[in-house]
XYZ file of C-alpha atoms in Angstrom:
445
model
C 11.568 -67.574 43.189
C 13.914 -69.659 45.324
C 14.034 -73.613 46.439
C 11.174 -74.796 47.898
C 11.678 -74.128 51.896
C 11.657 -77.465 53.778
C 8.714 -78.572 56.114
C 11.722 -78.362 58.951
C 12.621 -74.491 57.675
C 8.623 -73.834 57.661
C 8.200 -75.410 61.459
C 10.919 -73.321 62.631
C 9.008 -70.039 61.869
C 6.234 -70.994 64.342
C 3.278 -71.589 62.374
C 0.010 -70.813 63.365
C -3.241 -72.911 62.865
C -1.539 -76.281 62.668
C -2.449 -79.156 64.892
C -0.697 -81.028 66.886
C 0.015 -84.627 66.053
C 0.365 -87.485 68.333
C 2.047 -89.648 66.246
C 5.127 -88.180 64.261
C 6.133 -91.662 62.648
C 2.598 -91.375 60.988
C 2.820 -88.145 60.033
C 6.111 -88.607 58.341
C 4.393 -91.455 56.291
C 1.192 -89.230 55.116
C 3.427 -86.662 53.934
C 6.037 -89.844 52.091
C 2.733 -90.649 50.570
C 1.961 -87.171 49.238
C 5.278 -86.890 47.840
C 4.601 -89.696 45.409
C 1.143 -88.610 44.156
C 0.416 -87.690 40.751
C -0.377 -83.590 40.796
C -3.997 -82.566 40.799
C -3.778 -79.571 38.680
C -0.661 -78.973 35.709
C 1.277 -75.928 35.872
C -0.105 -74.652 32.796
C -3.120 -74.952 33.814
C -2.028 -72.309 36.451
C -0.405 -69.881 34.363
C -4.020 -69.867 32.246
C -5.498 -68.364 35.530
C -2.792 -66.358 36.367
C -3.610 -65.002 32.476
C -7.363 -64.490 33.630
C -6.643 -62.819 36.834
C -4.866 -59.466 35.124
C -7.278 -59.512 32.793
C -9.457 -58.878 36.364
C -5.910 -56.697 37.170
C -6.565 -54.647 34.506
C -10.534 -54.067 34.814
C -11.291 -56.159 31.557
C -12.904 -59.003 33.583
C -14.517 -60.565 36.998
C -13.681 -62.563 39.193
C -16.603 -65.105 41.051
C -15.197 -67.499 43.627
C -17.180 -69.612 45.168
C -17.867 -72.685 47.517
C -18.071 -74.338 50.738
C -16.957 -72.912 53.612
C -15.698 -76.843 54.846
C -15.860 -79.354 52.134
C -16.001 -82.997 53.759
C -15.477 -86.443 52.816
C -19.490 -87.567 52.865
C -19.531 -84.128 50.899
C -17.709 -85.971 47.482
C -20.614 -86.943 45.536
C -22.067 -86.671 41.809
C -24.997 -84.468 43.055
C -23.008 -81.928 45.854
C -20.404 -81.458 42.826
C -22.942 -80.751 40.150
C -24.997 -79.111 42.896
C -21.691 -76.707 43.828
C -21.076 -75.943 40.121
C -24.725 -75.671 38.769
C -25.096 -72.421 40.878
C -21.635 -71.199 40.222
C -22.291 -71.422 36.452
C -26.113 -69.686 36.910
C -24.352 -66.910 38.971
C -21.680 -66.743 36.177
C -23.982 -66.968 33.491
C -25.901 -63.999 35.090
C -23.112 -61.772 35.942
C -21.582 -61.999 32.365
C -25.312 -61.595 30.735
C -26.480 -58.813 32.685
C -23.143 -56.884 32.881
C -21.406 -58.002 29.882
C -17.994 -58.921 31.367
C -16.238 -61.779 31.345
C -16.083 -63.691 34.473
C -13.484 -66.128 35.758
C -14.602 -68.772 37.408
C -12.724 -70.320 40.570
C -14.521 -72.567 42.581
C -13.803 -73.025 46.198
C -13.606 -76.487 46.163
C -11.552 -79.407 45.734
C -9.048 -78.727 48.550
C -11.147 -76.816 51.387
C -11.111 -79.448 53.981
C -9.013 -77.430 56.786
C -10.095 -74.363 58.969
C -8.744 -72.033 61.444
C -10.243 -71.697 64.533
C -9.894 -68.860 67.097
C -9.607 -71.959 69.895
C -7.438 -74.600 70.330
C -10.167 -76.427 72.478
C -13.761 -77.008 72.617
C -15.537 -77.300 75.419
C -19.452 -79.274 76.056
C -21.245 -79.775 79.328
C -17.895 -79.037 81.388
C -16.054 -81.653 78.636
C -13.361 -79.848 76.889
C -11.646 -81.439 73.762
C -9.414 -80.262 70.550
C -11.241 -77.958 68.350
C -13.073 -79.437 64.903
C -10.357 -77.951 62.316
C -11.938 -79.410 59.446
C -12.102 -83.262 57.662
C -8.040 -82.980 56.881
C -7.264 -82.894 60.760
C -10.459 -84.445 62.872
C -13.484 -85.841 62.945
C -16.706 -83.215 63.461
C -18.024 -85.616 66.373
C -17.338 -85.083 69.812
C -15.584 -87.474 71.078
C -12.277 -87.784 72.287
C -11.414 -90.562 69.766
C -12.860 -88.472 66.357
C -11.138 -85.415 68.006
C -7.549 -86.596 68.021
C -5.314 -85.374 65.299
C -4.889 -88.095 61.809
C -2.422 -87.201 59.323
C -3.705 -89.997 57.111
C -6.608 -87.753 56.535
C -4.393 -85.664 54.266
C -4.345 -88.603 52.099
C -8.072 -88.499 51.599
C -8.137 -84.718 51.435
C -5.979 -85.876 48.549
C -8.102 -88.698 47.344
C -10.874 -86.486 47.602
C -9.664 -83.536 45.618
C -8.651 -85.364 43.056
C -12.580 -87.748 42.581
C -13.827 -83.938 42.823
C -11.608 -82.302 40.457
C -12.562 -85.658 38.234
C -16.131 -84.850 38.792
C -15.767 -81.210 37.918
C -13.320 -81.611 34.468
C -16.204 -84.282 33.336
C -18.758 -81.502 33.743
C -17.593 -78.855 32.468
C -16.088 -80.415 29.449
C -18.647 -83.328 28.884
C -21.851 -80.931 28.206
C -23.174 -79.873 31.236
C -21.578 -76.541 31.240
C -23.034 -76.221 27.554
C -24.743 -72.600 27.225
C -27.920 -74.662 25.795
C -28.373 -76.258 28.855
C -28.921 -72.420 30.718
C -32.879 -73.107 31.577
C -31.704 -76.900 32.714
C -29.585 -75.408 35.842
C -32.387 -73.663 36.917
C -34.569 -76.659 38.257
C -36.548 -77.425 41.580
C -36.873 -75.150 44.259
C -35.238 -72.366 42.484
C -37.774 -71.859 39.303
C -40.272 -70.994 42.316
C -38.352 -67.781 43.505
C -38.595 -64.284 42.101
C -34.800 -64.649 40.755
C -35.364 -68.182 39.561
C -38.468 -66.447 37.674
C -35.797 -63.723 36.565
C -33.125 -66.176 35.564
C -35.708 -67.927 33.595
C -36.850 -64.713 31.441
C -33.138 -64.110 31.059
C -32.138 -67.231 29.998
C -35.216 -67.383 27.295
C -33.239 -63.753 26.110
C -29.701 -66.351 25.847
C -31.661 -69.177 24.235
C -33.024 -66.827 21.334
C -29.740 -64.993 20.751
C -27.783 -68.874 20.908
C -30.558 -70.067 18.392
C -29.769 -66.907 15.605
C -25.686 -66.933 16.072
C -26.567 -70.973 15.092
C -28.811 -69.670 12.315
C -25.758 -67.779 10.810
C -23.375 -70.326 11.185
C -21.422 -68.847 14.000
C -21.383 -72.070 17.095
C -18.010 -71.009 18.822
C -15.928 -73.327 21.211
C -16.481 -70.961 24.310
C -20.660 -71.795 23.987
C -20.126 -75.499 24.796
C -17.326 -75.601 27.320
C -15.973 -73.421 30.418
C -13.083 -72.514 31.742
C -12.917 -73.557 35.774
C -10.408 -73.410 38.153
C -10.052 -75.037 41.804
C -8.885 -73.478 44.852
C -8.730 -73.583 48.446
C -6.805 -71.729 51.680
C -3.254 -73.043 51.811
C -3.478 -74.052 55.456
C -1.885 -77.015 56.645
C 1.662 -77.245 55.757
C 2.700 -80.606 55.575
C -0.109 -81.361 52.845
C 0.791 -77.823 50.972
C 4.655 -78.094 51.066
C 4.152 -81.828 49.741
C 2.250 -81.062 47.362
C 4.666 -78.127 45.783
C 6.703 -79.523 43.191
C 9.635 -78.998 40.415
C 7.551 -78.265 37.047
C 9.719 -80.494 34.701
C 8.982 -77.346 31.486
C 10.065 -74.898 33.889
C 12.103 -75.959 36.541
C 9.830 -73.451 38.581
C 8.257 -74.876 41.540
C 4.132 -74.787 41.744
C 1.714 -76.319 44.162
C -0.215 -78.790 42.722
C -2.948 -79.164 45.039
C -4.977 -76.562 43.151
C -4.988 -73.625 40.723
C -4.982 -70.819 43.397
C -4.252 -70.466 47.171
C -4.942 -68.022 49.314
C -3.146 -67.251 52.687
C -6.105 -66.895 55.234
C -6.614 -63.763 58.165
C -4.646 -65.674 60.830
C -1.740 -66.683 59.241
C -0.855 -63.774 57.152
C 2.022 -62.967 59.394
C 5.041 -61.178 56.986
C 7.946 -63.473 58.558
C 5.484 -66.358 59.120
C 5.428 -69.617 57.236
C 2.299 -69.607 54.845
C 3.790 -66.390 53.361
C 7.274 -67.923 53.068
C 5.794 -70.872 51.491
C 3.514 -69.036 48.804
C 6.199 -66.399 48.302
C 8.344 -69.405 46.701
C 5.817 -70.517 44.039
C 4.318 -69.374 40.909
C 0.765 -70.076 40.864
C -1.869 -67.397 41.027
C -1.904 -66.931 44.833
C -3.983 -64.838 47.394
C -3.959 -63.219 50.423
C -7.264 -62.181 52.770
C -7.087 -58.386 54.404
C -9.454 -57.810 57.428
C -9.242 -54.421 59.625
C -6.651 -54.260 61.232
C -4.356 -54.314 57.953
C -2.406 -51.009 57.159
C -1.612 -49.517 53.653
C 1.896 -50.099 54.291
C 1.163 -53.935 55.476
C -0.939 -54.007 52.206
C 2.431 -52.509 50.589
C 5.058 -55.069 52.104
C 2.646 -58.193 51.374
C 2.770 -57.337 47.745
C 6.412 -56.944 47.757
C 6.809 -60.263 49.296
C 4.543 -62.565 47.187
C 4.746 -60.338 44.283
C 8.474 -58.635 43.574
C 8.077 -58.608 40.097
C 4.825 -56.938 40.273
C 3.312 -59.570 37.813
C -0.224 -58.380 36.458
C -2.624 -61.815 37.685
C -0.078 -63.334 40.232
C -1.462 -61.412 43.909
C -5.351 -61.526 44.606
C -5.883 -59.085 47.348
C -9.229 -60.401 49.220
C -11.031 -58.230 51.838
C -12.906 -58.718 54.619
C -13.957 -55.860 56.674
C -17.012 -56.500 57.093
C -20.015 -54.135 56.504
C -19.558 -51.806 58.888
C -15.970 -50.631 58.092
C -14.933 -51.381 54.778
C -16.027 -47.733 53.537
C -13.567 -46.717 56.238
C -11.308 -49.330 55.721
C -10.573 -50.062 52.403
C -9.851 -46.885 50.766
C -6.601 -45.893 52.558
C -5.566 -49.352 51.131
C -6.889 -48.959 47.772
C -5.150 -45.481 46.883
C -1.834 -46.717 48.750
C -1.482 -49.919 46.305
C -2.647 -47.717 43.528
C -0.407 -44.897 43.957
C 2.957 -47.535 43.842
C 1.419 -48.358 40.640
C 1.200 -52.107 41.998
C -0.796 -54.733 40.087
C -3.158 -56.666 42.424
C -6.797 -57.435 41.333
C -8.956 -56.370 44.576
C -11.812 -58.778 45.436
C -14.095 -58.639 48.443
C -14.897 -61.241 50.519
C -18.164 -60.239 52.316
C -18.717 -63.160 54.026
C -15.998 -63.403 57.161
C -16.507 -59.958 58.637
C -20.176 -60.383 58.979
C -20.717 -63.577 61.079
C -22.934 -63.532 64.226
C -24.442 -66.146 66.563
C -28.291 -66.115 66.285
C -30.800 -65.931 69.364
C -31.383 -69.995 68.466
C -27.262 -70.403 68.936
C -26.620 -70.777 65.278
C -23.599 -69.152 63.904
C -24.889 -66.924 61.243
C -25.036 -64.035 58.832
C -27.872 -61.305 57.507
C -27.892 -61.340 53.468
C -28.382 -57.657 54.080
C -24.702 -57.283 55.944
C -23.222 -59.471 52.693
C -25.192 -57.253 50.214
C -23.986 -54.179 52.103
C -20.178 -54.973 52.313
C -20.445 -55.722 48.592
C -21.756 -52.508 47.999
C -19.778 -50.977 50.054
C -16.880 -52.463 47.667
C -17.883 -51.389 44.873
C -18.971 -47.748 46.584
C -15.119 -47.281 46.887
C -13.996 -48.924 44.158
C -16.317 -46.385 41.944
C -14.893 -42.944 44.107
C -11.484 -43.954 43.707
C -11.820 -44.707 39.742
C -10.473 -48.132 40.568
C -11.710 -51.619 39.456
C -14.296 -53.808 41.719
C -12.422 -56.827 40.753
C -14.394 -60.029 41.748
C -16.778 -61.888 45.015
C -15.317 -64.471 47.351
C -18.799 -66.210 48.388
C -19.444 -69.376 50.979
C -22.150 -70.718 49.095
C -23.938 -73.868 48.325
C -25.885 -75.639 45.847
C -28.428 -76.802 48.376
C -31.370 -75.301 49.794
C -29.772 -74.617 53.027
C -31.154 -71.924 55.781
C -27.883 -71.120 57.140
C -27.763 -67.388 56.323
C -31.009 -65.183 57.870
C -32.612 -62.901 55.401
C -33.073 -62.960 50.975
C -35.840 -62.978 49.392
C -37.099 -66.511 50.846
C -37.088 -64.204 54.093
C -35.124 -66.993 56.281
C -35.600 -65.581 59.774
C -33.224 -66.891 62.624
C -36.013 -69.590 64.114
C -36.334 -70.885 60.309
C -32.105 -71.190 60.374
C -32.905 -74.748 62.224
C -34.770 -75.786 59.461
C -31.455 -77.411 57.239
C -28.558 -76.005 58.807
C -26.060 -78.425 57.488
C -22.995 -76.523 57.441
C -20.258 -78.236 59.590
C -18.227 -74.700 60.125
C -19.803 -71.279 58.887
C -22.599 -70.554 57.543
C -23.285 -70.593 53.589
C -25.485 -68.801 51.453
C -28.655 -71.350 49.760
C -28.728 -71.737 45.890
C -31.420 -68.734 46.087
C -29.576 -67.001 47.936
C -26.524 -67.086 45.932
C -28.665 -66.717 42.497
C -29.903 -63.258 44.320
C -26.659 -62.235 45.096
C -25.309 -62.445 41.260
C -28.119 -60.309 40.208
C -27.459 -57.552 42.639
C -23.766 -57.467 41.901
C -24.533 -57.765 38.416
C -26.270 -54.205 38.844
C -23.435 -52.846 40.828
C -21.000 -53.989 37.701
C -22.877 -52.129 35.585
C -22.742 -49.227 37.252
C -18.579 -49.879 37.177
């Protein structure tokens, strides 16, 4: 680990995925401003999940990320929060339960305001404008005024992180994530379902066994609180660079923007900038592989971001979809194992499987996610390697945004609540029957 590169070092390796400013006066002052802010997350705090993660290295524990695919300012409320980490913790609570693992939870949240997009422009009814890139960049209208470029949104990507992150230490410490409160997370729409039904008998099975370790005198720490970590895709540069600082124990630099980053599909480039950034600081830190990745790109990634091979410190995240990652993934998987490299392998079965419905939605079949996660663990299992963890697009809500489950969303039902501003996420049903599924594959693992 080196200096920290300079935003002027990063810009001259051609980034991709950033926009384009008008104003480079006001820029300069977002990114002043961002200098001066307290962190959001403490580097300790980042070598705990960096800890976690090669436990998942070393096939003693799971990893479940999980969030919106576009968090937005109107998004930062009490009840999207809870809403976010009620089904986290019920998909947690299940995997752990039912496979009896430990899971690490990393929430995809306070952070994820910026997206790629595979075009510049947008264009309506013959009017062309810049593409939506998320709340950090423009607004999701379209009109040429919401459309232009604000670096002062950084700020309140900042602002908004940090009333999240608020909302989400509150939680977890102040008695919502208390294992008594399992059969509370379960409420409304969800009690209704098969796997709100099946959550409910299993949570009865955690209530009873809670109620004798009580009886004996045995009311551990780890029953009333969680562990939870934030992350997001390290995207736009200016807010990521200014947000990577000097830890004062270490004299190490970390970002402080959030526990874990990932580098996304499109800007994984070896000699590119996201990779130069990332490679310079110690957080846990991952990296997304679609199809067109080689073994020996898989190999030079983890030499980059990882040259001290440290157990916990590269996430490899794939994204084949379902059709190819049975062809895909193994000449990966026995490539990284045979250089005896540590990276915990988690799929992300969520990108590779997006479609545009007959009603113009952009969507995805809960069959195609199911099927890539299977597919996962089908390789995982023949190579006598370790299914490591799910990177999910979910929400709390009771979206139809994703066709299929058992609610049996069809693609006219999709216009129903489709409130997603980018892709697609899976419901809180959805996502409950999800955790049970995998939770079968684990034990099979």
């Amino acid at each position: 680990m080196s200096a920290i590169p300079t935003l002027e070092q990063l810009h001259a390796l051609g980034p991709k995925q950033q926009p384009t400013y008008p104003d480079a006066g006001a820029v300069d002052a977002a990114v002043a401003r961002l200098r001066t802010a307290p962190p959001l997350v403490f580097a300790g705090e980042c070598d705990d999940l960096t800890e976690k993660i090669a436990a998942v290295t070393r096939g003693e524990a799971f990893l479940l990320q999980g969030g919106d695919c576009a968090e937005t300012f109107a998004g930062v409320t009490a009840d999207n929060v809870r809403n976010k980490l009620r089904v986290l913790l019920q998909m947690a609570v299940v995997l752990t339960y039912a496979a009896s693992v430990p899971v690490v939870k990393l929430g995809r949240l306070a952070g994820q305001y910026a997206k790629p997009r595979s075009s510049d422009e947008e264009t309506r009814n013959g009017v062309t404008l810049p593409a939506y890139r998320g709340d950090a960049v423009n607004g999701y209208d379209f009109t040429p005024e919401a459309r232009i470029p604000d670096p002062q949104r950084l700020v309140e990507v900042y602002n908004s992180s940090a009333a999240t992150l608020n909302l989400v230490r509150a939680f977890v410490t102040g008695g919502y994530a208390d294992l008594r409160q399992v059969h509370t997370w379960n409420t409304d729409f969800v009690q209704s379902s098969p796997f709100g039904q099946r959550y409910e008998a299993m949570a009865d099975e955690i209530e009873r066994a809670l109620t004798f370790m009580k009886a004996i005198g045995a009311d551990p720490d780890e029953f009333h609180r969680v562990d939870f970590h934030s992350s997001h895709e390290a995207l736009l540069l200016e807010y990521e660079q200014a947000l990577t600082r000097i830890d004062s124990r270490t004299d190490l630099p970390y970002n402080v923007s959030a526990h874990f980053v990932w580098i996304g599909e499109r800007t994984r480039q070896l000699d590119g900038a996201h990779v130069e950034l990332l490679s310079k600081i110690r957080n846990p830190i991952g990296i997304k592989l679609g199809p067109t990745t080689t073994p020996d790109d898989a190999l030079a990634y983890a030499s980059r971001l990882n040259p001290d091979n440290t157990p916990g410190r590269l996430t490899f995240i794939t994204r084949f979809g379902a059709g190819k990652i049975r062809d895909g993934l193994p000449a990966l998987v026995e490539k990284v194992t045979a250089e005896g490299l540590n990276v915990a392998w988690v799929c992300d079965p969520m990108h590779g499987n997006t479609f545009e419905a007959s009603s113009g939605y952009k969507t995805r079949r809960f069959d195609d996610v199911i099927e890539e996660v299977q597919g996962f663990f089908d390789v995982h299992r023949a190579l006598g390697t370790w299914p490591g963890g799910v990177h999910v697009e979910l929400t709390g809500d009771d979206v139809t945004e994703c066709v299929g489950g058992g609610e049996e969303i069809d693609e006219a039902g999709l216009a129903n609540r489709y409130e997603s501003v980018c892709d697609p996420r899976l419901n809180r049903v959805q996502s409950l029957e999800l955790a049970f599924l995998v939770a079968e594959m684990l034990r099979k693992a």
